[in-house]
Amino acid sequence: MDQRYDPHEIEARWQAVWRQRDAYRTPDTSDRPTFYCLDFFPYPSGDGLSVGHCRNYVPTDAISRFYRMRGRNVLHPMGWDAFGLPAENYALKMGVHPRVSTESNIATYKRQMDMIGLGFDWSREISSIDPDYYKWTQWFFLLMYERGLAYRATGQQWWCPSCKTILANEQVEQGRCWRCGTEVTRKDLEQWYFRITEYAQRLLDDLDAIDWPESIKLMQTNWIGRSEGAEVEFALPDRDDTLTVFTTRPDTLFGATYMVLAPEHPLVDELTTDEHRATVVAYQDQVRRESEIERLSIEKEKGGVFIGAVAVNPVNDERIPIWISDYVLMGYGTGAIMAVPAHDERDFQFATQFGLPIVEVIAPQSGAQGTLSEAYVGDGVMVNSGEFDGLAAPGQAFAAIVDWLSERGLARPKVNFKLRDWLISRQRYWGVPIPIVYCEKCGIVPVPEAQLPVLLPDLDDFQPADDGQSPLARAPGFVAVACPKCGLPGRRETDTMDTFVCSSWYHFRYPSPRFPMAAFDRRAVDYWLPVDMYVGGAEHAVMHLLYARFFCKVLFDAGKVGFAEPYATLRNQGMIQAEDGQKMSKSKGNVVTPDSVVEKYGADSLRLYELFIAPFEQSVAWNDRGVQGCVRFLARYFTLATEVAAAAAGLPAAEGTADVSDSGRVLLRLLHKTIRKVSGDMEEFRFNTAVAALMEAQNEMLDAWAGRREALKPAQWREVLRTFTLLLAPMTPHVAEEVWERLGGEGSVLDATWPGWDESLAADEVVTVVVQVNGKLRDRVEVPVGAEKEAVLTAAREMNNTQRFLEGKQIVNEIYVPEKLVNFVVK
Ligand SMILES: [Zn+2]
Ligand SMILES: [Zn+2]
């Protein structure tokens, strides 16, 4: 038999066998408990997979195999999030239809995934651009609409002038488009929204029930941005209406010395006096040209103008001036703030700049300061606050002020959320058409479920336009349609949906991927979901991961599923950088592809290195020498196993371990400790230390095979190697399958049972050391074989009886005979 490790030959052979056996087919039902392992829905980019992507897929493949060997029915499917801007932009660049380029990119991904031995059940493959899939994406839209969670509204929205589409709030990062980095502008268009804000509190509360990284939970918590405060009414003299502000610090109301409105606040024009109109209009024009980034910049000096009007502070009836300033934005709160310069840094800066009064109303415990050189933002007691003086603030003061105002109808407690509704309309071609028809007689008419899918027409010209109109608006055959309600000529909605809608529900589809009657077969979803293990990059913390949770809750409320959280456990893999520590990117030419690694070293070595490279969550630089180390490890394993197979050829199975020699027992202890270690590490996503344990164990085995081969009988050696092979199988399935066969293992290693360990065999062996004080036996202590001297002495000193005889004495000498005796000489 060939004893040279030839990964290419082994991998090609077993991949063909598995394909022919349909080895990765997942049964729809089984007596086994389920394990649903899912990767984030990938977008098949034109660049194909890099070794960075493999950092996601290899570990999930390994744990899927691990749980399969542990007796679970494992679902680990794969599919494609194939609509969206990047796909469309790529197609525009290549001058082909996005369907053509997307399909070719998918083929590349599949080829690469098969090449590295990922065990996907391709019969369950789904693609978001398939009408059989997006029919149900449209169905979800209708469900939202039916439940009052989809609505159409006009507002100032984020527009990316480069992508030529409106974006969701989550897709604007510090004033820039998350896709292309272009500064966003505002555009007024009528758009579709999903009312995710209705679920803000539940999205927050249910974070406690899921096993997700704390960092992701924190990002969602901050994004949802719950704050408790009060809405306070400021009267406007000689008018019936009031100005409402939201404040989290009602206890500082006596210090509110002026108000600031967003320049675009609807009341500004009415309230501005003729005397101030010219300066106000000029300032509004100036602000209109500012970007959001400029407006929120901390460095920038705040601008602002007085509009000539005043409002009445409800706690003391003081008339305070109303200003407008760019630092107050219409999209947040009510677009109006009460300014408390003594206790807010930004207000302090503004008041100082424009000579507005600063009134101290919260004093630190040390007493009122009189004149402030900066805002005091700490806790304290109320001062200059009339009958409220002396109350602890914000503690008692908060409730006292709100109660007092509430009784007079001037305030009410209010919980505010930063979260905005999800804007889902996109003015781009490559997406799911929104299933809505506009009729002059009936208004907005949802397309009936029986008429789904609303097919995306094949367009030759799908260039985005500057005017906020989707390319679908230029397709007359698409736009003109009979109203589903009255039959009169109607007009289709021409915007498409944000692709995050497609990925908000895909995990429901895999259990019944071809189900024709609904988005999913309820029985299949009940059997498989929630997803047990969800794995992907941390960058989707407040987009995909928030939207998918929202969708699940809507389904739950609609009685369509029995759980409200889709992903029970989430793990984020670290990134892989180029060898020089830089981010891998096509433009830098430093991308390492799995193709080049597999061609040089084979898929199993790539897989092993991906697992071994660093703790799973940690980002790390690629190092080709690391892969070479993995090749050497597998080559030695292969040779050892082949030699053992030859030595044990024709022998019956080993019978127990009762008659094993002492050096044989050392090997068995090592093996059982390794089983225990690798089992625990796999469960806890500590792949790197699992691989390290296997490498250590193999070194010991190689030493023993070279020097103390007789420590075990050949059939026992074969048992040891079989067990070792099972431990390797989830990580390096090809070479494991080959060795399993050579060692005469039963069936495929994929279906073998994960080995258990014998706790007594795995236990560290201990020896009893006698403890003497001045040569007299005083105690005995059990220590592990090979324990360090200091550890034994410490243990000996801490024994109760020893302590009695050491008390009040000075130790002048410590005598230690390893694994036998400790003698403390005292005086
Ligand atoms: Zn953009
Ligand atoms: Zn109609």
PDB file of C-alpha atoms in Angstrom, residues 290-415:
ATOM      1  CA  GLU A 290     -24.423  71.108   4.946  1.00  0.00           C
ATOM      2  CA  SER A 291     -23.985  67.385   5.111  1.00  0.00           C
ATOM      3  CA  GLU A 292     -25.117  65.363   8.096  1.00  0.00           C
ATOM      4  CA  ILE A 293     -21.469  64.768   8.980  1.00  0.00           C
ATOM      5  CA  GLU A 294     -20.799  68.494   9.192  1.00  0.00           C
ATOM      6  CA  ARG A 295     -23.909  69.048  11.271  1.00  0.00           C
ATOM      7  CA  LEU A 296     -22.983  66.464  13.854  1.00  0.00           C
ATOM      8  CA  SER A 297     -19.269  67.212  13.952  1.00  0.00           C
ATOM      9  CA  ILE A 298     -18.081  67.925  17.489  1.00  0.00           C
ATOM     10  CA  GLU A 299     -15.105  70.013  16.335  1.00  0.00           C
ATOM     11  CA  LYS A 300     -17.143  72.388  14.255  1.00  0.00           C
ATOM     12  CA  GLU A 301     -18.259  75.628  15.949  1.00  0.00           C
ATOM     13  CA  LYS A 302     -22.023  75.623  16.376  1.00  0.00           C
ATOM     14  CA  GLY A 303     -23.910  78.123  14.271  1.00  0.00           C
ATOM     15  CA  GLY A 304     -27.360  79.444  15.042  1.00  0.00           C
ATOM     16  CA  VAL A 305     -29.742  82.418  14.899  1.00  0.00           C
ATOM     17  CA  PHE A 306     -32.489  83.800  17.120  1.00  0.00           C
ATOM     18  CA  ILE A 307     -35.895  83.713  15.391  1.00  0.00           C
ATOM     19  CA  GLY A 308     -37.459  86.503  17.450  1.00  0.00           C
ATOM     20  CA  ALA A 309     -39.958  84.268  19.269  1.00  0.00           C
ATOM     21  CA  VAL A 310     -40.108  82.997  22.840  1.00  0.00           C
ATOM     22  CA  ALA A 311     -41.516  79.934  24.593  1.00  0.00           C
ATOM     23  CA  VAL A 312     -42.685  79.607  28.197  1.00  0.00           C
ATOM     24  CA  ASN A 313     -40.750  77.351  30.548  1.00  0.00           C
ATOM     25  CA  PRO A 314     -43.571  75.406  32.269  1.00  0.00           C
ATOM     26  CA  VAL A 315     -41.860  75.159  35.668  1.00  0.00           C
ATOM     27  CA  ASN A 316     -41.298  78.872  36.269  1.00  0.00           C
ATOM     28  CA  ASP A 317     -43.196  80.656  33.467  1.00  0.00           C
ATOM     29  CA  GLU A 318     -39.979  82.309  32.297  1.00  0.00           C
ATOM     30  CA  ARG A 319     -40.032  83.429  28.689  1.00  0.00           C
ATOM     31  CA  ILE A 320     -37.031  81.899  26.973  1.00  0.00           C
ATOM     32  CA  PRO A 321     -35.763  82.750  23.473  1.00  0.00           C
ATOM     33  CA  ILE A 322     -36.165  80.292  20.580  1.00  0.00           C
ATOM     34  CA  TRP A 323     -33.131  79.739  18.361  1.00  0.00           C
ATOM     35  CA  ILE A 324     -32.471  77.491  15.419  1.00  0.00           C
ATOM     36  CA  SER A 325     -29.203  75.626  15.010  1.00  0.00           C
ATOM     37  CA  ASP A 326     -27.800  72.965  12.698  1.00  0.00           C
ATOM     38  CA  TYR A 327     -26.871  70.735  15.610  1.00  0.00           C
ATOM     39  CA  VAL A 328     -30.523  69.889  16.214  1.00  0.00           C
ATOM     40  CA  LEU A 329     -31.767  67.408  13.640  1.00  0.00           C
ATOM     41  CA  MET A 330     -35.375  66.875  12.633  1.00  0.00           C
ATOM     42  CA  GLY A 331     -34.977  63.085  12.478  1.00  0.00           C
ATOM     43  CA  TYR A 332     -34.250  62.691  16.175  1.00  0.00           C
ATOM     44  CA  GLY A 333     -36.761  63.252  18.989  1.00  0.00           C
ATOM     45  CA  THR A 334     -39.187  66.048  18.188  1.00  0.00           C
ATOM     46  CA  GLY A 335     -36.750  68.317  16.347  1.00  0.00           C
ATOM     47  CA  ALA A 336     -36.796  70.701  19.320  1.00  0.00           C
ATOM     48  CA  ILE A 337     -34.688  70.725  22.470  1.00  0.00           C
ATOM     49  CA  MET A 338     -34.714  72.624  25.724  1.00  0.00           C
ATOM     50  CA  ALA A 339     -31.201  73.922  26.316  1.00  0.00           C
ATOM     51  CA  VAL A 340     -29.727  73.633  29.802  1.00  0.00           C
ATOM     52  CA  PRO A 341     -26.280  75.152  29.379  1.00  0.00           C
ATOM     53  CA  ALA A 342     -25.229  74.681  33.018  1.00  0.00           C
ATOM     54  CA  HIS A 343     -25.567  70.919  32.701  1.00  0.00           C
ATOM     55  CA  ASP A 344     -24.962  69.993  29.074  1.00  0.00           C
ATOM     56  CA  GLU A 345     -21.620  70.455  27.357  1.00  0.00           C
ATOM     57  CA  ARG A 346     -22.975  71.247  23.927  1.00  0.00           C
ATOM     58  CA  ASP A 347     -25.521  73.720  25.293  1.00  0.00           C
ATOM     59  CA  PHE A 348     -22.797  75.321  27.425  1.00  0.00           C
ATOM     60  CA  GLN A 349     -20.630  75.880  24.371  1.00  0.00           C
ATOM     61  CA  PHE A 350     -23.567  77.370  22.452  1.00  0.00           C
ATOM     62  CA  ALA A 351     -24.673  79.647  25.317  1.00  0.00           C
ATOM     63  CA  THR A 352     -21.152  80.913  25.881  1.00  0.00           C
ATOM     64  CA  GLN A 353     -20.747  81.614  22.169  1.00  0.00           C
ATOM     65  CA  PHE A 354     -23.998  83.616  21.912  1.00  0.00           C
ATOM     66  CA  GLY A 355     -24.086  85.182  25.388  1.00  0.00           C
ATOM     67  CA  LEU A 356     -27.157  83.282  26.592  1.00  0.00           C
ATOM     68  CA  PRO A 357     -27.854  82.925  30.340  1.00  0.00           C
ATOM     69  CA  ILE A 358     -26.411  79.978  32.235  1.00  0.00           C
ATOM     70  CA  VAL A 359     -28.311  79.019  35.405  1.00  0.00           C
ATOM     71  CA  GLU A 360     -26.937  76.389  37.754  1.00  0.00           C
ATOM     72  CA  VAL A 361     -29.733  74.080  39.006  1.00  0.00           C
ATOM     73  CA  ILE A 362     -27.852  70.935  40.034  1.00  0.00           C
ATOM     74  CA  ALA A 363     -25.130  71.450  42.612  1.00  0.00           C
ATOM     75  CA  PRO A 364     -22.493  68.865  43.476  1.00  0.00           C
ATOM     76  CA  GLN A 365     -22.474  67.596  47.080  1.00  0.00           C
ATOM     77  CA  SER A 366     -19.779  70.160  47.876  1.00  0.00           C
ATOM     78  CA  GLY A 367     -22.270  72.977  47.261  1.00  0.00           C
ATOM     79  CA  ALA A 368     -23.407  75.364  44.525  1.00  0.00           C
ATOM     80  CA  GLN A 369     -20.582  76.806  42.434  1.00  0.00           C
ATOM     81  CA  GLY A 370     -22.184  80.100  41.467  1.00  0.00           C
ATOM     82  CA  THR A 371     -20.257  80.708  38.259  1.00  0.00           C
ATOM     83  CA  LEU A 372     -19.504  77.702  36.087  1.00  0.00           C
ATOM     84  CA  SER A 373     -16.441  77.412  33.883  1.00  0.00           C
ATOM     85  CA  GLU A 374     -17.844  74.300  32.256  1.00  0.00           C
ATOM     86  CA  ALA A 375     -21.062  72.283  32.287  1.00  0.00           C
ATOM     87  CA  TYR A 376     -21.598  70.191  35.417  1.00  0.00           C
ATOM     88  CA  VAL A 377     -23.040  66.861  34.259  1.00  0.00           C
ATOM     89  CA  GLY A 378     -22.751  64.815  37.462  1.00  0.00           C
ATOM     90  CA  ASP A 379     -25.360  63.915  40.089  1.00  0.00           C
ATOM     91  CA  GLY A 380     -26.157  66.309  42.895  1.00  0.00           C
ATOM     92  CA  VAL A 381     -28.969  68.250  44.567  1.00  0.00           C
ATOM     93  CA  MET A 382     -31.404  70.719  43.054  1.00  0.00           C
ATOM     94  CA  VAL A 383     -30.759  74.417  43.586  1.00  0.00           C
ATOM     95  CA  ASN A 384     -32.404  77.540  42.116  1.00  0.00           C
ATOM     96  CA  SER A 385     -35.442  75.299  41.559  1.00  0.00           C
ATOM     97  CA  GLY A 386     -38.072  76.770  43.859  1.00  0.00           C
ATOM     98  CA  GLU A 387     -39.930  74.237  45.971  1.00  0.00           C
ATOM     99  CA  PHE A 388     -37.776  71.419  44.584  1.00  0.00           C
ATOM    100  CA  ASP A 389     -34.529  72.706  46.086  1.00  0.00           C
ATOM    101  CA  GLY A 390     -32.644  70.094  48.027  1.00  0.00           C
ATOM    102  CA  LEU A 391     -33.977  67.023  46.192  1.00  0.00           C
ATOM    103  CA  ALA A 392     -31.413  64.519  44.996  1.00  0.00           C
ATOM    104  CA  ALA A 393     -30.953  64.779  41.230  1.00  0.00           C
ATOM    105  CA  PRO A 394     -31.641  63.055  39.047  1.00  0.00           C
ATOM    106  CA  GLY A 395     -32.846  60.444  41.631  1.00  0.00           C
ATOM    107  CA  GLN A 396     -35.848  61.966  43.478  1.00  0.00           C
ATOM    108  CA  ALA A 397     -35.983  65.104  41.379  1.00  0.00           C
ATOM    109  CA  PHE A 398     -36.823  63.349  38.111  1.00  0.00           C
ATOM    110  CA  ALA A 399     -40.108  61.879  39.373  1.00  0.00           C
ATOM    111  CA  ALA A 400     -41.019  64.932  41.450  1.00  0.00           C
ATOM    112  CA  ILE A 401     -40.821  67.321  38.499  1.00  0.00           C
ATOM    113  CA  VAL A 402     -42.575  64.978  36.073  1.00  0.00           C
ATOM    114  CA  ASP A 403     -45.409  64.346  38.583  1.00  0.00           C
ATOM    115  CA  TRP A 404     -45.821  68.060  39.238  1.00  0.00           C
ATOM    116  CA  LEU A 405     -45.987  68.829  35.497  1.00  0.00           C
ATOM    117  CA  SER A 406     -48.206  65.829  34.714  1.00  0.00           C
ATOM    118  CA  GLU A 407     -50.824  67.008  37.190  1.00  0.00           C
ATOM    119  CA  ARG A 408     -50.972  70.262  35.259  1.00  0.00           C
ATOM    120  CA  GLY A 409     -51.103  68.508  31.884  1.00  0.00           C
ATOM    121  CA  LEU A 410     -47.704  69.875  30.907  1.00  0.00           C
ATOM    122  CA  ALA A 411     -45.669  66.679  30.709  1.00  0.00           C
ATOM    123  CA  ARG A 412     -45.900  62.951  30.551  1.00  0.00           C
ATOM    124  CA  PRO A 413     -43.321  60.217  31.146  1.00  0.00           C
ATOM    125  CA  LYS A 414     -42.007  58.934  27.842  1.00  0.00           C
ATOM    126  CA  VAL A 415     -39.737  56.145  26.680  1.00  0.00           C
TER     127      VAL A 415
END
